[in-house]
């Protein structure tokens, strides 16, 4: 039995039913990992996560998978953000940790202010989601949530640290699951 055998149940417990997965990009090329689509029980949210990226995150304290949760009607944006960042990690043979900024020079998601993501614990699911435990309670996999951010929010993090951005999000009651939210910076 694989040490990751509990991953599907963990995902369904925390973010809902797995609806499907694909391993091919828009050009039909096999990615070497899957993008998995999950429907939250509330029907209002969707998560897109990687499965198989864990074999490629060299140097990480724990193998990693990425996840992006957005409003259900924003699934294409979650898919694009997760896929672009996963490809970046695969191509550079690297990993991310909490607090990492993954930014693009231009708008990454059309019709939004989003230029990248902040790698973070999931902002709404609690600590039990972020790390998959083995049957004996040992951490075996880290789930890195990609929180979409605008350029000025990234600049705030770069200048004052991620806590400054979290404080702004809290002050403004920002909905981090909506890519059309106004920037908090």
PDB file of C-alpha atoms in Angstrom:
ATOM      1  CA  UNK A   1       0.000   0.000   0.000  1.00  0.00           C
ATOM      2  CA  UNK A   2       1.343   3.421  -0.975  1.00  0.00           C
ATOM      3  CA  UNK A   3       1.999   6.009   1.678  1.00  0.00           C
ATOM      4  CA  UNK A   4      -0.268   8.304  -0.375  1.00  0.00           C
ATOM      5  CA  UNK A   5      -3.176   5.840  -0.517  1.00  0.00           C
ATOM      6  CA  UNK A   6      -5.229   8.075   1.783  1.00  0.00           C
ATOM      7  CA  UNK A   7      -4.968  11.043  -0.602  1.00  0.00           C
ATOM      8  CA  UNK A   8      -8.275  10.531  -2.494  1.00  0.00           C
ATOM      9  CA  UNK A   9     -10.276  10.135   0.741  1.00  0.00           C
ATOM     10  CA  UNK A  10      -8.493  13.136   2.280  1.00  0.00           C
ATOM     11  CA  UNK A  11      -9.404  15.279  -0.727  1.00  0.00           C
ATOM     12  CA  UNK A  12     -13.045  14.195  -0.750  1.00  0.00           C
ATOM     13  CA  UNK A  13     -13.363  14.712   3.009  1.00  0.00           C
ATOM     14  CA  UNK A  14     -12.103  18.281   2.849  1.00  0.00           C
ATOM     15  CA  UNK A  15     -12.967  19.715  -0.561  1.00  0.00           C
ATOM     16  CA  UNK A  16     -15.682  17.483  -1.947  1.00  0.00           C
ATOM     17  CA  UNK A  17     -16.408  14.922  -4.595  1.00  0.00           C
ATOM     18  CA  UNK A  18     -13.801  14.320  -7.283  1.00  0.00           C
ATOM     19  CA  UNK A  19     -15.598  14.991 -10.575  1.00  0.00           C
ATOM     20  CA  UNK A  20     -12.787  14.207 -12.963  1.00  0.00           C
ATOM     21  CA  UNK A  21      -9.150  14.609 -13.911  1.00  0.00           C
ATOM     22  CA  UNK A  22      -7.002  15.135 -16.948  1.00  0.00           C
ATOM     23  CA  UNK A  23      -3.322  14.691 -17.643  1.00  0.00           C
ATOM     24  CA  UNK A  24      -3.061  16.494 -20.991  1.00  0.00           C
ATOM     25  CA  UNK A  25      -2.460  20.176 -21.603  1.00  0.00           C
ATOM     26  CA  UNK A  26      -4.273  22.266 -24.239  1.00  0.00           C
ATOM     27  CA  UNK A  27      -1.886  20.963 -26.921  1.00  0.00           C
ATOM     28  CA  UNK A  28      -2.541  17.314 -26.040  1.00  0.00           C
ATOM     29  CA  UNK A  29       0.859  16.847 -24.403  1.00  0.00           C
ATOM     30  CA  UNK A  30       0.945  14.585 -21.331  1.00  0.00           C
ATOM     31  CA  UNK A  31       1.876  16.698 -18.287  1.00  0.00           C
ATOM     32  CA  UNK A  32       3.184  13.806 -16.200  1.00  0.00           C
ATOM     33  CA  UNK A  33       0.650  14.623 -13.462  1.00  0.00           C
ATOM     34  CA  UNK A  34      -3.099  15.185 -13.286  1.00  0.00           C
ATOM     35  CA  UNK A  35      -5.287  18.209 -12.712  1.00  0.00           C
ATOM     36  CA  UNK A  36      -8.142  16.965 -10.525  1.00  0.00           C
ATOM     37  CA  UNK A  37     -11.523  18.737 -10.312  1.00  0.00           C
ATOM     38  CA  UNK A  38     -13.461  18.681  -7.043  1.00  0.00           C
ATOM     39  CA  UNK A  39     -16.941  20.025  -6.349  1.00  0.00           C
ATOM     40  CA  UNK A  40     -17.443  21.331  -2.823  1.00  0.00           C
ATOM     41  CA  UNK A  41     -20.534  20.110  -0.980  1.00  0.00           C
ATOM     42  CA  UNK A  42     -21.895  23.689  -0.868  1.00  0.00           C
ATOM     43  CA  UNK A  43     -22.096  23.725  -4.684  1.00  0.00           C
ATOM     44  CA  UNK A  44     -20.695  27.260  -4.701  1.00  0.00           C
ATOM     45  CA  UNK A  45     -16.995  26.387  -4.903  1.00  0.00           C
ATOM     46  CA  UNK A  46     -14.645  24.231  -6.916  1.00  0.00           C
ATOM     47  CA  UNK A  47     -11.068  23.177  -6.300  1.00  0.00           C
ATOM     48  CA  UNK A  48      -8.501  22.201  -8.902  1.00  0.00           C
ATOM     49  CA  UNK A  49      -5.547  20.294  -7.542  1.00  0.00           C
ATOM     50  CA  UNK A  50      -2.561  18.438  -8.856  1.00  0.00           C
ATOM     51  CA  UNK A  51      -2.014  14.741  -8.360  1.00  0.00           C
ATOM     52  CA  UNK A  52       1.384  13.345  -9.249  1.00  0.00           C
ATOM     53  CA  UNK A  53       3.333  16.574  -8.838  1.00  0.00           C
ATOM     54  CA  UNK A  54       4.622  15.100  -5.551  1.00  0.00           C
ATOM     55  CA  UNK A  55       7.119  12.981  -7.503  1.00  0.00           C
ATOM     56  CA  UNK A  56       8.661  16.145  -8.982  1.00  0.00           C
ATOM     57  CA  UNK A  57       9.043  18.515  -6.016  1.00  0.00           C
ATOM     58  CA  UNK A  58      12.733  17.966  -5.373  1.00  0.00           C
ATOM     59  CA  UNK A  59      14.143  19.274  -2.138  1.00  0.00           C
ATOM     60  CA  UNK A  60      10.832  19.840  -0.359  1.00  0.00           C
ATOM     61  CA  UNK A  61      10.615  18.713   3.282  1.00  0.00           C
ATOM     62  CA  UNK A  62       7.485  16.811   2.228  1.00  0.00           C
ATOM     63  CA  UNK A  63       6.265  15.895  -1.245  1.00  0.00           C
ATOM     64  CA  UNK A  64       3.830  18.559  -2.461  1.00  0.00           C
ATOM     65  CA  UNK A  65       0.633  18.980  -4.440  1.00  0.00           C
ATOM     66  CA  UNK A  66      -0.987  22.298  -5.382  1.00  0.00           C
ATOM     67  CA  UNK A  67      -4.624  23.340  -4.995  1.00  0.00           C
ATOM     68  CA  UNK A  68      -6.634  26.411  -5.963  1.00  0.00           C
ATOM     69  CA  UNK A  69     -10.177  26.923  -4.672  1.00  0.00           C
ATOM     70  CA  UNK A  70     -12.473  29.466  -6.303  1.00  0.00           C
ATOM     71  CA  UNK A  71     -16.150  30.110  -6.870  1.00  0.00           C
ATOM     72  CA  UNK A  72     -17.751  27.396  -8.990  1.00  0.00           C
ATOM     73  CA  UNK A  73     -18.194  29.664 -12.015  1.00  0.00           C
ATOM     74  CA  UNK A  74     -14.452  30.453 -11.940  1.00  0.00           C
ATOM     75  CA  UNK A  75     -13.248  26.886 -12.496  1.00  0.00           C
ATOM     76  CA  UNK A  76     -11.395  27.754 -15.712  1.00  0.00           C
ATOM     77  CA  UNK A  77      -9.385  30.357 -13.804  1.00  0.00           C
ATOM     78  CA  UNK A  78      -8.539  27.849 -11.042  1.00  0.00           C
ATOM     79  CA  UNK A  79      -7.483  25.343 -13.700  1.00  0.00           C
ATOM     80  CA  UNK A  80      -5.312  27.879 -15.499  1.00  0.00           C
ATOM     81  CA  UNK A  81      -3.613  29.172 -12.342  1.00  0.00           C
ATOM     82  CA  UNK A  82      -2.932  25.678 -10.986  1.00  0.00           C
ATOM     83  CA  UNK A  83      -1.703  24.396 -14.355  1.00  0.00           C
ATOM     84  CA  UNK A  84       0.592  27.356 -15.060  1.00  0.00           C
ATOM     85  CA  UNK A  85       2.236  27.231 -11.642  1.00  0.00           C
ATOM     86  CA  UNK A  86       2.567  23.439 -11.710  1.00  0.00           C
ATOM     87  CA  UNK A  87       4.271  23.668 -15.112  1.00  0.00           C
ATOM     88  CA  UNK A  88       6.623  26.341 -13.806  1.00  0.00           C
ATOM     89  CA  UNK A  89       7.622  24.070 -10.903  1.00  0.00           C
ATOM     90  CA  UNK A  90       8.083  21.047 -13.182  1.00  0.00           C
ATOM     91  CA  UNK A  91      10.154  22.957 -15.735  1.00  0.00           C
ATOM     92  CA  UNK A  92      12.389  24.492 -13.065  1.00  0.00           C
ATOM     93  CA  UNK A  93      12.507  21.288 -10.978  1.00  0.00           C
ATOM     94  CA  UNK A  94      11.623  23.337  -7.917  1.00  0.00           C
ATOM     95  CA  UNK A  95       9.113  23.534  -5.085  1.00  0.00           C
ATOM     96  CA  UNK A  96       7.305  26.233  -3.132  1.00  0.00           C
ATOM     97  CA  UNK A  97       6.784  26.904   0.544  1.00  0.00           C
ATOM     98  CA  UNK A  98       4.238  28.905   2.446  1.00  0.00           C
ATOM     99  CA  UNK A  99       4.719  32.598   1.815  1.00  0.00           C
ATOM    100  CA  UNK A 100       6.256  32.161  -1.631  1.00  0.00           C
ATOM    101  CA  UNK A 101       5.116  34.597  -4.293  1.00  0.00           C
ATOM    102  CA  UNK A 102       4.719  33.136  -7.774  1.00  0.00           C
ATOM    103  CA  UNK A 103       4.254  36.139 -10.043  1.00  0.00           C
ATOM    104  CA  UNK A 104       3.937  36.866 -13.748  1.00  0.00           C
ATOM    105  CA  UNK A 105       5.036  40.074 -15.473  1.00  0.00           C
ATOM    106  CA  UNK A 106       1.539  40.594 -16.855  1.00  0.00           C
ATOM    107  CA  UNK A 107      -2.040  39.816 -15.868  1.00  0.00           C
ATOM    108  CA  UNK A 108      -2.238  36.040 -15.555  1.00  0.00           C
ATOM    109  CA  UNK A 109      -6.017  35.677 -15.513  1.00  0.00           C
ATOM    110  CA  UNK A 110      -7.844  37.703 -18.191  1.00  0.00           C
ATOM    111  CA  UNK A 111     -10.430  40.279 -17.037  1.00  0.00           C
ATOM    112  CA  UNK A 112      -8.942  40.326 -13.513  1.00  0.00           C
ATOM    113  CA  UNK A 113      -6.146  42.043 -11.591  1.00  0.00           C
ATOM    114  CA  UNK A 114      -4.552  38.658 -10.830  1.00  0.00           C
ATOM    115  CA  UNK A 115      -0.850  38.430 -11.746  1.00  0.00           C
ATOM    116  CA  UNK A 116       0.116  35.440  -9.638  1.00  0.00           C
ATOM    117  CA  UNK A 117      -0.431  33.561  -6.417  1.00  0.00           C
ATOM    118  CA  UNK A 118       0.669  33.402  -2.820  1.00  0.00           C
ATOM    119  CA  UNK A 119       1.547  29.870  -1.670  1.00  0.00           C
ATOM    120  CA  UNK A 120      -0.251  29.394   1.630  1.00  0.00           C
ATOM    121  CA  UNK A 121      -2.204  27.087   3.881  1.00  0.00           C
ATOM    122  CA  UNK A 122      -5.811  26.911   2.692  1.00  0.00           C
ATOM    123  CA  UNK A 123      -7.462  30.101   4.004  1.00  0.00           C
ATOM    124  CA  UNK A 124     -10.793  28.446   4.855  1.00  0.00           C
ATOM    125  CA  UNK A 125     -10.245  24.742   5.525  1.00  0.00           C
ATOM    126  CA  UNK A 126      -8.050  24.627   8.610  1.00  0.00           C
ATOM    127  CA  UNK A 127      -4.836  22.810   9.388  1.00  0.00           C
ATOM    128  CA  UNK A 128      -6.206  19.279   8.955  1.00  0.00           C
ATOM    129  CA  UNK A 129      -6.424  19.834   5.182  1.00  0.00           C
ATOM    130  CA  UNK A 130      -2.892  21.106   4.572  1.00  0.00           C
ATOM    131  CA  UNK A 131      -0.984  17.924   5.462  1.00  0.00           C
ATOM    132  CA  UNK A 132      -1.911  14.353   4.590  1.00  0.00           C
ATOM    133  CA  UNK A 133      -1.041  11.931   7.374  1.00  0.00           C
ATOM    134  CA  UNK A 134      -0.180   8.258   6.969  1.00  0.00           C
ATOM    135  CA  UNK A 135      -2.132   5.525   8.727  1.00  0.00           C
ATOM    136  CA  UNK A 136       0.250   5.897  11.709  1.00  0.00           C
ATOM    137  CA  UNK A 137      -0.109   9.687  11.855  1.00  0.00           C
ATOM    138  CA  UNK A 138       3.133  10.627  10.093  1.00  0.00           C
ATOM    139  CA  UNK A 139       3.040  13.599   7.669  1.00  0.00           C
ATOM    140  CA  UNK A 140       3.505  12.289   4.103  1.00  0.00           C
ATOM    141  CA  UNK A 141       2.228  15.049   1.793  1.00  0.00           C
ATOM    142  CA  UNK A 142       1.834  18.823   1.954  1.00  0.00           C
ATOM    143  CA  UNK A 143      -0.978  20.584   0.096  1.00  0.00           C
ATOM    144  CA  UNK A 144       0.033  24.079  -0.974  1.00  0.00           C
ATOM    145  CA  UNK A 145      -2.904  26.392  -1.662  1.00  0.00           C
ATOM    146  CA  UNK A 146      -2.496  28.961  -4.420  1.00  0.00           C
ATOM    147  CA  UNK A 147      -4.267  32.164  -3.349  1.00  0.00           C
ATOM    148  CA  UNK A 148      -4.641  34.424  -6.407  1.00  0.00           C
ATOM    149  CA  UNK A 149      -3.176  37.897  -5.836  1.00  0.00           C
ATOM    150  CA  UNK A 150      -2.835  41.203  -7.641  1.00  0.00           C
ATOM    151  CA  UNK A 151       0.522  42.851  -8.351  1.00  0.00           C
ATOM    152  CA  UNK A 152       0.106  45.511  -5.644  1.00  0.00           C
ATOM    153  CA  UNK A 153      -0.758  42.786  -3.101  1.00  0.00           C
ATOM    154  CA  UNK A 154       2.469  40.988  -4.046  1.00  0.00           C
ATOM    155  CA  UNK A 155       4.385  44.247  -3.602  1.00  0.00           C
ATOM    156  CA  UNK A 156       2.863  44.619  -0.131  1.00  0.00           C
ATOM    157  CA  UNK A 157       4.077  41.104   0.752  1.00  0.00           C
ATOM    158  CA  UNK A 158       7.539  41.784  -0.677  1.00  0.00           C
ATOM    159  CA  UNK A 159       7.851  44.996   1.295  1.00  0.00           C
ATOM    160  CA  UNK A 160       6.158  44.186   4.625  1.00  0.00           C
ATOM    161  CA  UNK A 161       5.684  40.409   4.710  1.00  0.00           C
ATOM    162  CA  UNK A 162       2.671  38.195   4.201  1.00  0.00           C
ATOM    163  CA  UNK A 163       1.135  39.075   7.569  1.00  0.00           C
ATOM    164  CA  UNK A 164       0.574  42.631   6.304  1.00  0.00           C
ATOM    165  CA  UNK A 165      -1.470  41.242   3.419  1.00  0.00           C
ATOM    166  CA  UNK A 166      -3.389  38.857   5.665  1.00  0.00           C
ATOM    167  CA  UNK A 167      -4.204  41.814   7.934  1.00  0.00           C
ATOM    168  CA  UNK A 168      -5.523  43.803   4.953  1.00  0.00           C
ATOM    169  CA  UNK A 169      -7.588  40.863   3.754  1.00  0.00           C
ATOM    170  CA  UNK A 170      -9.094  40.529   7.218  1.00  0.00           C
ATOM    171  CA  UNK A 171      -9.786  44.287   7.567  1.00  0.00           C
ATOM    172  CA  UNK A 172     -11.558  44.342   4.217  1.00  0.00           C
ATOM    173  CA  UNK A 173     -13.270  40.953   4.649  1.00  0.00           C
ATOM    174  CA  UNK A 174     -11.789  39.938   1.293  1.00  0.00           C
ATOM    175  CA  UNK A 175     -13.322  36.906  -0.368  1.00  0.00           C
ATOM    176  CA  UNK A 176     -10.173  35.005  -1.352  1.00  0.00           C
ATOM    177  CA  UNK A 177     -12.259  32.572  -3.397  1.00  0.00           C
ATOM    178  CA  UNK A 178     -13.288  35.278  -5.876  1.00  0.00           C
ATOM    179  CA  UNK A 179     -10.772  36.341  -8.511  1.00  0.00           C
ATOM    180  CA  UNK A 180     -12.812  39.455  -9.239  1.00  0.00           C
ATOM    181  CA  UNK A 181     -12.380  40.810  -5.713  1.00  0.00           C
ATOM    182  CA  UNK A 182     -10.765  44.224  -5.448  1.00  0.00           C
ATOM    183  CA  UNK A 183      -7.126  44.332  -4.438  1.00  0.00           C
ATOM    184  CA  UNK A 184      -6.625  44.824  -0.712  1.00  0.00           C
ATOM    185  CA  UNK A 185      -3.340  46.717  -1.142  1.00  0.00           C
TER     186      UNK A 185
END
